[in-house]
mmCIF file of C-alpha atoms in Angstrom:
data_model
loop_
_atom_site.group_PDB
_atom_site.id
_atom_site.type_symbol
_atom_site.label_atom_id
_atom_site.label_comp_id
_atom_site.label_asym_id
_atom_site.label_seq_id
_atom_site.Cartn_x
_atom_site.Cartn_y
_atom_site.Cartn_z
ATOM 1 C CA MET A 1 -76.652 177.215 69.630
ATOM 2 C CA GLU A 2 -74.235 174.645 68.337
ATOM 3 C CA LYS A 3 -75.343 171.121 69.023
ATOM 4 C CA LYS A 4 -73.223 168.473 70.807
ATOM 5 C CA PRO A 5 -72.805 165.115 69.264
ATOM 6 C CA LEU A 6 -74.631 162.441 71.435
ATOM 7 C CA PHE A 7 -71.757 160.216 71.066
ATOM 8 C CA VAL A 8 -67.978 160.995 71.171
ATOM 9 C CA ARG A 9 -65.597 158.320 69.232
ATOM 10 C CA ARG A 10 -62.846 157.757 71.571
ATOM 11 C CA GLU A 11 -59.431 156.388 70.379
ATOM 12 C CA PHE A 12 -58.054 153.676 72.607
ATOM 13 C CA PRO A 13 -54.381 152.758 72.563
ATOM 14 C CA PRO A 14 -53.645 149.319 70.935
ATOM 15 C CA ARG A 15 -54.011 146.816 73.653
ATOM 16 C CA GLU A 16 -50.662 145.262 74.928
ATOM 17 C CA MET A 17 -50.018 141.630 75.870
ATOM 18 C CA SER A 18 -48.923 141.677 79.234
ATOM 19 C CA SER A 19 -45.542 139.893 80.167
ATOM 20 C CA THR A 20 -47.395 137.106 82.431
ATOM 21 C CA SER A 21 -49.745 136.332 79.216
ATOM 22 C CA LEU A 22 -46.595 136.285 77.037
ATOM 23 C CA VAL A 23 -44.719 133.986 79.163
ATOM 24 C CA LEU A 24 -47.854 131.732 79.645
ATOM 25 C CA LEU A 25 -48.285 131.741 75.760
ATOM 26 C CA LEU A 26 -44.775 130.456 75.456
ATOM 27 C CA ALA A 27 -45.168 127.978 78.116
ATOM 28 C CA ALA A 28 -47.853 126.783 76.259
ATOM 29 C CA VAL A 29 -46.175 126.512 72.977
ATOM 30 C CA LEU A 30 -42.948 124.731 74.549
ATOM 31 C CA LEU A 31 -45.537 122.375 76.545
ATOM 32 C CA LEU A 32 -47.175 121.426 72.990
ATOM 33 C CA ASN A 33 -43.838 120.901 71.400
ATOM 34 C CA THR A 34 -42.899 118.220 73.979
ATOM 35 C CA PHE A 35 -46.542 116.666 73.699
ATOM 36 C CA LEU A 36 -45.801 116.427 69.698
ATOM 37 C CA TYR A 37 -42.418 114.989 70.415
ATOM 38 C CA LEU A 38 -43.939 112.204 72.744
ATOM 39 C CA TYR A 39 -46.862 111.721 70.557
ATOM 40 C CA LEU A 40 -44.803 111.073 67.635
ATOM 41 C CA ASN A 41 -42.275 109.073 69.543
ATOM 42 C CA LYS A 42 -44.982 106.792 70.685
ATOM 43 C CA PHE A 43 -46.346 105.885 67.229
ATOM 44 C CA TYR A 44 -42.972 105.648 65.625
ATOM 45 C CA ILE A 45 -41.242 103.823 68.358
ATOM 46 C CA SER A 46 -43.403 102.490 71.013
ATOM 47 C CA SER A 47 -46.298 101.059 68.916
ATOM 48 C CA GLY A 48 -44.345 98.299 67.301
ATOM 49 C CA ARG A 49 -42.057 100.507 64.757
ATOM 50 C CA ALA A 50 -38.760 100.116 66.948
ATOM 51 C CA GLU A 51 -35.526 99.697 64.987
ATOM 52 C CA THR A 52 -35.333 96.273 66.173
ATOM 53 C CA ASP A 53 -36.431 92.773 64.886
ATOM 54 C CA PRO A 54 -40.603 92.696 65.087
ATOM 55 C CA GLY A 55 -40.573 89.701 67.664
ATOM 56 C CA LEU A 56 -37.129 90.958 69.418
ATOM 57 C CA CYS A 57 -35.965 87.502 68.899
ATOM 58 C CA PRO A 58 -32.740 86.422 67.286
ATOM 59 C CA PHE A 59 -32.265 85.916 63.533
ATOM 60 C CA GLY A 60 -34.179 82.406 62.627
ATOM 61 C CA TYR A 61 -36.475 82.800 65.623
ATOM 62 C CA PHE A 62 -39.788 84.155 66.278
ATOM 63 C CA LYS A 63 -42.613 84.321 68.970
ATOM 64 C CA LEU A 64 -46.285 84.888 68.575
ATOM 65 C CA GLY A 65 -49.037 86.702 70.476
ATOM 66 C CA THR A 66 -48.553 86.477 74.387
ATOM 67 C CA VAL A 67 -45.674 83.578 74.326
ATOM 68 C CA LYS A 68 -42.437 84.916 76.082
ATOM 69 C CA ASN A 69 -39.970 82.252 74.574
ATOM 70 C CA CYS A 70 -38.714 82.502 71.071
ATOM 71 C CA SER A 71 -38.951 79.396 69.000
ATOM 72 C CA PRO A 72 -36.870 78.327 66.081
ATOM 73 C CA TRP A 73 -38.239 78.987 62.436
ATOM 74 C CA LEU A 74 -40.633 75.486 61.829
ATOM 75 C CA SER A 75 -38.813 73.047 59.480
ATOM 76 C CA CYS A 76 -40.508 70.797 56.914
ATOM 77 C CA GLU A 77 -41.178 68.081 59.566
ATOM 78 C CA ALA A 78 -42.437 70.693 62.132
ATOM 79 C CA ILE A 79 -44.807 72.442 59.557
ATOM 80 C CA ASN A 80 -46.181 68.856 58.207
ATOM 81 C CA ARG A 81 -46.607 67.623 61.895
ATOM 82 C CA GLU A 82 -48.174 70.727 63.581
ATOM 83 C CA VAL A 83 -49.615 73.303 61.092
ATOM 84 C CA ARG A 84 -53.271 72.619 60.207
ATOM 85 C CA LYS A 85 -54.945 74.091 57.099
ATOM 86 C CA LEU A 86 -58.158 75.910 57.708
ATOM 87 C CA LYS A 87 -59.047 77.299 54.316
ATOM 88 C CA CYS A 88 -57.925 78.912 51.101
ATOM 89 C CA VAL A 89 -58.094 82.623 51.429
ATOM 90 C CA GLY A 90 -56.013 83.753 48.093
ATOM 91 C CA GLU A 91 -54.211 82.672 45.102
ATOM 92 C CA GLY A 92 -51.797 84.504 42.887
ATOM 93 C CA ALA A 93 -49.790 83.610 39.661
ATOM 94 C CA VAL A 94 -47.290 81.907 42.066
ATOM 95 C CA LYS A 95 -48.882 80.720 45.232
ATOM 96 C CA LYS A 96 -51.810 79.798 46.861
ATOM 97 C CA VAL A 97 -52.507 81.059 50.571
ATOM 98 C CA PHE A 98 -54.252 78.988 53.369
ATOM 99 C CA LEU A 99 -55.398 80.469 56.625
ATOM 100 C CA SER A 100 -53.888 77.805 58.860
ATOM 101 C CA GLU A 101 -53.533 76.802 62.559
ATOM 102 C CA TRP A 102 -50.353 76.223 64.709
ATOM 103 C CA LYS A 103 -50.613 75.659 68.589
ATOM 104 C CA GLU A 104 -53.860 77.490 68.664
ATOM 105 C CA ASN A 105 -52.258 80.384 66.892
ATOM 106 C CA LYS A 106 -53.773 81.560 63.522
ATOM 107 C CA VAL A 107 -50.811 81.445 60.771
ATOM 108 C CA VAL A 108 -50.786 81.949 56.724
ATOM 109 C CA LEU A 109 -49.272 78.868 55.005
ATOM 110 C CA SER A 110 -48.328 79.640 51.350
ATOM 111 C CA GLN A 111 -47.447 77.134 48.802
ATOM 112 C CA LEU A 112 -46.368 77.167 45.117
ATOM 113 C CA THR A 113 -49.070 76.539 42.345
ATOM 114 C CA ASN A 114 -46.949 76.960 39.315
ATOM 115 C CA SER A 115 -43.999 74.666 38.904
ATOM 116 C CA GLU A 116 -42.582 77.220 36.040
ATOM 117 C CA LEU A 117 -42.193 80.191 38.797
ATOM 118 C CA LYS A 118 -40.626 78.065 41.282
ATOM 119 C CA GLU A 119 -37.454 80.502 40.954
ATOM 120 C CA ASP A 120 -39.887 83.684 42.017
ATOM 121 C CA PHE A 121 -41.051 81.489 44.904
ATOM 122 C CA LEU A 122 -37.794 80.620 46.076
ATOM 123 C CA HIS A 123 -36.440 84.393 45.534
ATOM 124 C CA GLY A 124 -39.282 85.405 47.618
ATOM 125 C CA LEU A 125 -38.324 83.204 50.510
ATOM 126 C CA LYS A 126 -35.052 84.117 50.218
ATOM 127 C CA MET A 127 -35.634 87.778 50.495
ATOM 128 C CA LEU A 128 -38.226 87.363 53.280
ATOM 129 C CA ARG A 129 -35.466 85.425 55.374
ATOM 130 C CA ALA A 130 -32.936 88.074 54.707
ATOM 131 C CA LEU A 131 -34.976 91.203 55.247
ATOM 132 C CA GLN A 132 -36.764 90.328 58.531
ATOM 133 C CA SER A 133 -37.607 93.509 60.286
ATOM 134 C CA LYS A 134 -40.208 95.553 61.521
ATOM 135 C CA TYR A 135 -40.860 96.400 57.776
ATOM 136 C CA VAL A 136 -41.588 92.705 56.621
ATOM 137 C CA VAL A 137 -44.281 90.267 57.535
ATOM 138 C CA ARG A 138 -42.724 87.904 60.318
ATOM 139 C CA LEU A 139 -41.354 84.531 59.108
ATOM 140 C CA LEU A 140 -42.288 81.556 61.220
ATOM 141 C CA GLY A 141 -40.851 78.952 59.091
ATOM 142 C CA TYR A 142 -40.401 77.273 55.453
ATOM 143 C CA CYS A 143 -39.758 73.986 53.460
ATOM 144 C CA GLU A 144 -37.672 74.703 50.259
ATOM 145 C CA GLN A 145 -38.231 71.120 49.360
ATOM 146 C CA GLN A 146 -42.112 71.048 49.484
ATOM 147 C CA PHE A 147 -42.128 75.160 48.258
ATOM 148 C CA THR A 148 -43.876 76.247 51.399
ATOM 149 C CA ILE A 149 -43.714 79.361 53.564
ATOM 150 C CA LEU A 150 -45.277 80.125 57.079
ATOM 151 C CA THR A 151 -45.960 83.666 58.112
ATOM 152 C CA GLU A 152 -47.700 85.437 60.863
ATOM 153 C CA TYR A 153 -51.436 85.869 60.421
ATOM 154 C CA HIS A 154 -52.876 89.467 60.215
ATOM 155 C CA PRO A 155 -56.575 89.699 60.491
ATOM 156 C CA LEU A 156 -57.499 92.992 58.730
ATOM 157 C CA GLY A 157 -55.476 91.669 55.641
ATOM 158 C CA SER A 158 -54.123 93.562 52.840
ATOM 159 C CA LEU A 159 -54.354 97.400 52.019
ATOM 160 C CA ARG A 160 -56.952 96.709 49.334
ATOM 161 C CA GLY A 161 -59.375 96.693 52.232
ATOM 162 C CA LEU A 162 -58.182 99.620 54.158
ATOM 163 C CA ASN A 163 -61.415 102.034 53.285
ATOM 164 C CA GLU A 164 -63.658 99.374 54.176
ATOM 165 C CA THR A 165 -61.830 98.536 57.552
ATOM 166 C CA LEU A 166 -61.837 102.322 58.275
ATOM 167 C CA HIS A 167 -65.564 102.369 57.918
ATOM 168 C CA ILE A 168 -66.109 99.799 60.270
ATOM 169 C CA PRO A 169 -67.655 101.269 63.509
ATOM 170 C CA LYS A 170 -64.757 100.260 65.925
ATOM 171 C CA TYR A 171 -62.624 101.878 63.737
ATOM 172 C CA LYS A 172 -64.451 105.122 62.519
ATOM 173 C CA ALA A 173 -62.614 107.079 65.540
ATOM 174 C CA ILE A 174 -59.168 106.439 63.919
ATOM 175 C CA ASN A 175 -60.327 107.324 60.359
ATOM 176 C CA THR A 176 -58.635 110.636 60.453
ATOM 177 C CA TRP A 177 -56.363 112.521 58.246
ATOM 178 C CA HIS A 178 -53.242 112.203 60.794
ATOM 179 C CA ARG A 179 -53.937 108.453 61.132
ATOM 180 C CA ARG A 180 -53.987 108.185 57.146
ATOM 181 C CA LEU A 181 -50.933 110.299 56.752
ATOM 182 C CA MET A 182 -49.332 107.944 59.436
ATOM 183 C CA LEU A 183 -49.981 105.167 57.247
ATOM 184 C CA ALA A 184 -48.552 106.690 54.310
ATOM 185 C CA MET A 185 -45.557 107.404 56.170
ATOM 186 C CA ASP A 186 -45.260 103.605 57.217
ATOM 187 C CA TYR A 187 -45.242 102.811 53.345
ATOM 188 C CA VAL A 188 -42.696 105.335 52.560
ATOM 189 C CA SER A 189 -40.630 103.787 55.241
ATOM 190 C CA VAL A 190 -41.105 100.442 53.691
ATOM 191 C CA ILE A 191 -39.896 101.674 50.414
ATOM 192 C CA GLN A 192 -37.015 103.355 52.100
ATOM 193 C CA TYR A 193 -35.591 100.290 53.941
ATOM 194 C CA LEU A 194 -36.008 98.402 50.762
ATOM 195 C CA HIS A 195 -33.762 101.231 48.966
ATOM 196 C CA SER A 196 -31.119 101.047 51.766
ATOM 197 C CA SER A 197 -31.483 97.600 52.917
ATOM 198 C CA PRO A 198 -28.092 95.726 54.436
ATOM 199 C CA LEU A 199 -28.189 93.922 51.070
ATOM 200 C CA GLY A 200 -28.183 96.670 48.938
ATOM 201 C CA THR A 201 -31.052 98.678 46.982
ATOM 202 C CA PHE A 202 -34.273 96.477 46.103
ATOM 203 C CA VAL A 203 -36.683 97.884 43.501
ATOM 204 C CA MET A 204 -40.532 96.937 44.306
ATOM 205 C CA CYS A 205 -41.488 95.613 40.945
ATOM 206 C CA ASP A 206 -44.932 94.192 41.626
ATOM 207 C CA SER A 207 -46.585 97.500 41.437
ATOM 208 C CA ASN A 208 -47.850 98.257 37.826
ATOM 209 C CA ASP A 209 -50.973 99.395 39.314
ATOM 210 C CA LEU A 210 -52.697 100.759 42.492
ATOM 211 C CA ASP A 211 -54.159 97.456 43.244
ATOM 212 C CA LYS A 212 -51.075 95.516 42.511
ATOM 213 C CA VAL A 213 -49.433 97.747 44.837
ATOM 214 C CA LEU A 214 -51.779 97.583 47.824
ATOM 215 C CA SER A 215 -52.225 93.819 47.584
ATOM 216 C CA GLN A 216 -48.295 93.549 48.433
ATOM 217 C CA TYR A 217 -48.875 95.017 51.970
ATOM 218 C CA LEU A 218 -50.646 94.047 54.776
ATOM 219 C CA LEU A 219 -52.334 96.230 57.544
ATOM 220 C CA THR A 220 -51.851 95.084 61.196
ATOM 221 C CA SER A 221 -54.177 95.182 64.242
ATOM 222 C CA ASP A 222 -52.326 98.252 65.368
ATOM 223 C CA PHE A 223 -52.489 99.927 62.092
ATOM 224 C CA HIS A 224 -48.891 99.696 60.580
ATOM 225 C CA ILE A 225 -48.002 98.625 57.473
ATOM 226 C CA LEU A 226 -45.759 95.457 56.229
ATOM 227 C CA VAL A 227 -44.838 94.317 52.993
ATOM 228 C CA ASN A 228 -45.835 90.859 52.502
ATOM 229 C CA ASP A 229 -44.873 89.768 49.090
ATOM 230 C CA LEU A 230 -41.171 90.253 47.987
ATOM 231 C CA ASP A 231 -41.190 87.855 44.935
ATOM 232 C CA ALA A 232 -40.340 90.544 42.559
ATOM 233 C CA LEU A 233 -37.456 92.253 44.212
ATOM 234 C CA PRO A 234 -34.502 92.722 41.980
ATOM 235 C CA LEU A 235 -31.355 94.344 43.255
ATOM 236 C CA VAL A 236 -29.642 97.394 41.947
ATOM 237 C CA ASN A 237 -26.103 97.547 41.922
ATOM 238 C CA ARG A 238 -24.672 100.993 40.715
ATOM 239 C CA SER A 239 -20.954 100.278 41.328
ATOM 240 C CA ALA A 240 -21.483 97.185 39.078
ATOM 241 C CA GLY A 241 -23.380 98.950 36.511
ATOM 242 C CA ARG A 242 -26.277 96.683 37.261
ATOM 243 C CA LEU A 243 -29.856 98.368 36.703
ATOM 244 C CA VAL A 244 -33.104 96.467 36.542
ATOM 245 C CA LYS A 245 -36.328 95.947 34.541
ATOM 246 C CA CYS A 246 -39.509 94.737 35.889
ATOM 247 C CA GLY A 247 -40.317 91.460 34.015
ATOM 248 C CA HIS A 248 -39.900 90.903 30.278
ATOM 249 C CA ARG A 249 -43.578 92.549 29.089
ATOM 250 C CA GLU A 250 -44.258 96.219 27.877
ATOM 251 C CA LEU A 251 -45.510 98.295 30.760
ATOM 252 C CA GLN A 252 -48.331 100.758 29.968
ATOM 253 C CA GLY A 253 -50.112 103.412 31.718
ATOM 254 C CA GLU A 254 -49.698 106.326 33.818
ATOM 255 C CA PHE A 255 -49.067 104.524 36.892
ATOM 256 C CA VAL A 256 -45.415 103.414 36.106
ATOM 257 C CA ALA A 257 -42.812 105.637 35.747
ATOM 258 C CA PRO A 258 -41.819 107.128 32.294
ATOM 259 C CA GLU A 259 -38.455 105.190 32.493
ATOM 260 C CA GLN A 260 -40.633 102.018 32.716
ATOM 261 C CA ARG A 261 -42.429 102.519 29.407
ATOM 262 C CA TRP A 262 -41.445 101.620 25.753
ATOM 263 C CA PRO A 263 -39.175 104.731 24.667
ATOM 264 C CA TYR A 264 -39.426 104.126 20.955
ATOM 265 C CA GLY A 265 -43.048 104.913 20.037
ATOM 266 C CA GLU A 266 -45.978 102.689 18.533
ATOM 267 C CA GLU A 267 -44.263 102.166 15.222
ATOM 268 C CA VAL A 268 -41.239 100.177 16.678
ATOM 269 C CA PRO A 269 -42.674 96.892 18.260
ATOM 270 C CA PHE A 270 -41.673 96.132 21.620
ATOM 271 C CA GLU A 271 -38.597 93.860 22.157
ATOM 272 C CA ASP A 272 -37.296 93.055 25.837
ATOM 273 C CA ASP A 273 -33.795 93.331 24.651
ATOM 274 C CA LEU A 274 -34.038 96.791 23.506
ATOM 275 C CA MET A 275 -35.820 98.097 26.449
ATOM 276 C CA PRO A 276 -33.519 100.182 28.783
ATOM 277 C CA PRO A 277 -32.998 99.294 32.368
ATOM 278 C CA TYR A 278 -33.952 101.796 35.285
ATOM 279 C CA ASP A 279 -33.100 101.880 38.967
ATOM 280 C CA GLU A 280 -35.500 102.315 42.200
ATOM 281 C CA LYS A 281 -36.634 105.801 41.582
ATOM 282 C CA THR A 282 -39.453 103.953 39.586
ATOM 283 C CA ASP A 283 -40.780 103.650 43.146
ATOM 284 C CA ILE A 284 -40.478 107.325 44.252
ATOM 285 C CA TRP A 285 -42.584 108.025 40.973
ATOM 286 C CA LYS A 286 -45.430 105.871 42.386
ATOM 287 C CA ILE A 287 -45.655 107.331 45.875
ATOM 288 C CA PRO A 288 -47.694 110.104 45.507
ATOM 289 C CA ASP A 289 -50.811 107.975 43.918
ATOM 290 C CA VAL A 290 -50.311 105.702 46.775
ATOM 291 C CA THR A 291 -50.098 108.412 49.290
ATOM 292 C CA ASN A 292 -53.440 109.823 47.528
ATOM 293 C CA PHE A 293 -55.104 106.557 48.213
ATOM 294 C CA PHE A 294 -54.022 106.690 51.579
ATOM 295 C CA LEU A 295 -55.381 110.313 52.532
ATOM 296 C CA GLY A 296 -58.858 109.387 51.240
ATOM 297 C CA HIS A 297 -61.657 111.950 51.265
ATOM 298 C CA VAL A 298 -61.871 112.639 55.191
ATOM 299 C CA GLU A 299 -61.906 116.048 56.536
ATOM 300 C CA GLY A 300 -58.558 117.590 56.596
ATOM 301 C CA SER A 301 -56.846 115.144 53.783
ATOM 302 C CA ASP A 302 -57.116 118.193 51.294
ATOM 303 C CA ILE A 303 -54.975 120.426 53.536
ATOM 304 C CA VAL A 304 -52.401 117.851 53.699
ATOM 305 C CA ARG A 305 -52.354 117.219 50.095
ATOM 306 C CA LEU A 306 -51.684 121.195 49.544
ATOM 307 C CA HIS A 307 -48.661 120.676 51.961
ATOM 308 C CA LEU A 308 -47.341 117.709 50.122
ATOM 309 C CA PHE A 309 -48.059 119.320 46.876
ATOM 310 C CA ASP A 310 -44.209 120.419 46.320
ATOM 311 C CA ILE A 311 -42.613 116.939 47.465
ATOM 312 C CA HIS A 312 -45.186 115.111 45.464
ATOM 313 C CA ALA A 313 -44.636 117.296 42.215
ATOM 314 C CA ALA A 314 -40.588 116.476 42.765
ATOM 315 C CA CYS A 315 -41.714 112.794 42.858
ATOM 316 C CA LYS A 316 -43.265 113.213 39.480
ATOM 317 C CA LYS A 317 -40.137 114.847 37.565
ATOM 318 C CA LYS A 318 -39.620 112.931 34.641
ATOM 319 C CA ASN A 319 -35.711 112.709 35.084
ATOM 320 C CA PRO A 320 -35.612 110.025 37.620
ATOM 321 C CA ALA A 321 -32.092 111.532 39.097
ATOM 322 C CA GLU A 322 -34.167 114.757 39.861
ATOM 323 C CA ARG A 323 -36.488 112.957 42.400
ATOM 324 C CA PRO A 324 -36.091 113.015 45.923
ATOM 325 C CA SER A 325 -35.107 110.020 47.925
ATOM 326 C CA ALA A 326 -37.533 107.840 49.824
ATOM 327 C CA GLN A 327 -35.857 109.293 53.027
ATOM 328 C CA GLU A 328 -36.380 112.804 51.744
ATOM 329 C CA ILE A 329 -40.106 112.296 51.187
ATOM 330 C CA LEU A 330 -40.325 110.681 54.895
ATOM 331 C CA ASP A 331 -38.620 113.417 56.348
ATOM 332 C CA THR A 332 -41.143 116.115 54.680
ATOM 333 C CA TYR A 333 -44.187 114.025 55.758
ATOM 334 C CA ARG A 334 -42.905 113.964 59.031
ATOM 335 C CA LYS A 335 -42.552 117.757 59.188
ATOM 336 C CA VAL A 336 -45.968 118.168 57.620
ATOM 337 C CA LEU A 337 -47.564 115.832 60.217
ATOM 338 C CA THR A 338 -45.796 117.882 62.972
ATOM 339 C CA LEU A 339 -47.005 121.115 61.717
ATOM 340 C CA LEU A 340 -50.415 120.426 61.093
ATOM 341 C CA ILE A 341 -50.926 118.715 64.513
ATOM 342 C CA ARG A 342 -49.301 121.886 66.082
ATOM 343 C CA GLU A 343 -51.764 124.149 64.334
ATOM 344 C CA ALA A 344 -54.611 122.260 65.092
ATOM 345 C CA ALA A 345 -53.846 122.336 68.929
ATOM 346 C CA LEU A 346 -53.042 125.929 68.839
ATOM 347 C CA PRO A 347 -54.806 127.371 65.779
ATOM 348 C CA GLY A 348 -54.325 130.980 66.712
ATOM 349 C CA THR A 349 -50.889 130.682 68.051
ATOM 350 C CA ARG A 350 -49.192 132.501 65.039
ATOM 351 C CA GLU A 351 -51.482 135.386 65.023
ATOM 352 C CA MET A 352 -50.946 135.915 68.839
ATOM 353 C CA LEU A 353 -47.223 136.033 68.625
#
């Protein structure tokens, strides 16, 4: 007698997604895209990044805090009469920086310390005045005769302290890959602005190592980035055949671009007159290293690095002409941010479709 198997395997036809489920899924994807648009729009426009003057005041005016009315930039007389120094908070080769007070507002007073560098100081003031925008620290006043500049105070300080700030308990919730990527986007936005400013193409020369780069930028209380130091900002003018050189000394190390290094070998002593000039693509070379710092080592940061690998490899092309523009890098960063947020929100969408 033939024994019948206890279990019989049955073949089920593949399960098909109902039209209702498909419509619901597509609606969810559409809703997510709308959410992403509003989310990114919020951070790039509403949160202090609008394409307008940071204080919404006419050129030559400013406002601080909750004050509604715009005030003219403070003059020498007003600075001497109304600004009170509190303490020295920093000193560089060109100037000394004081935390100060003006009408119960914390402000920053910068004063020249080395008379031999007064031209650098005045150039920085000229650039600070001319480039006032959402990318540049807010100017409150100045006194050329006394070599004094007054700017807005940002308590979180320079980008040197970014990692320490993000580990403070009150900020731990925003110590995420997408917030860090958005900071990198802010940084590239500043570079893009300097490369395409109304006055022409400028090169950020105070950038010979990572620490120096970070010291040139401020972190705002709503976690955006402002350039703070514009003392070394030469102008590229291709139509006039004018390129730049960042200083008169030999630059070394992998952080600076290849065209910034002495090209004639160790057997030929460095001479500034023989050093070839270069253009703004030196800033592009440094972007991957600065972004790597921004991304840190939080969960998800390595995935971001993987998505940015190709654009960062292009930034490191030895031929400057082959490197992308800051705008192309910024566009890529935005696409990666949108893609990764979408995948995080609906991780199984691609497979379901």
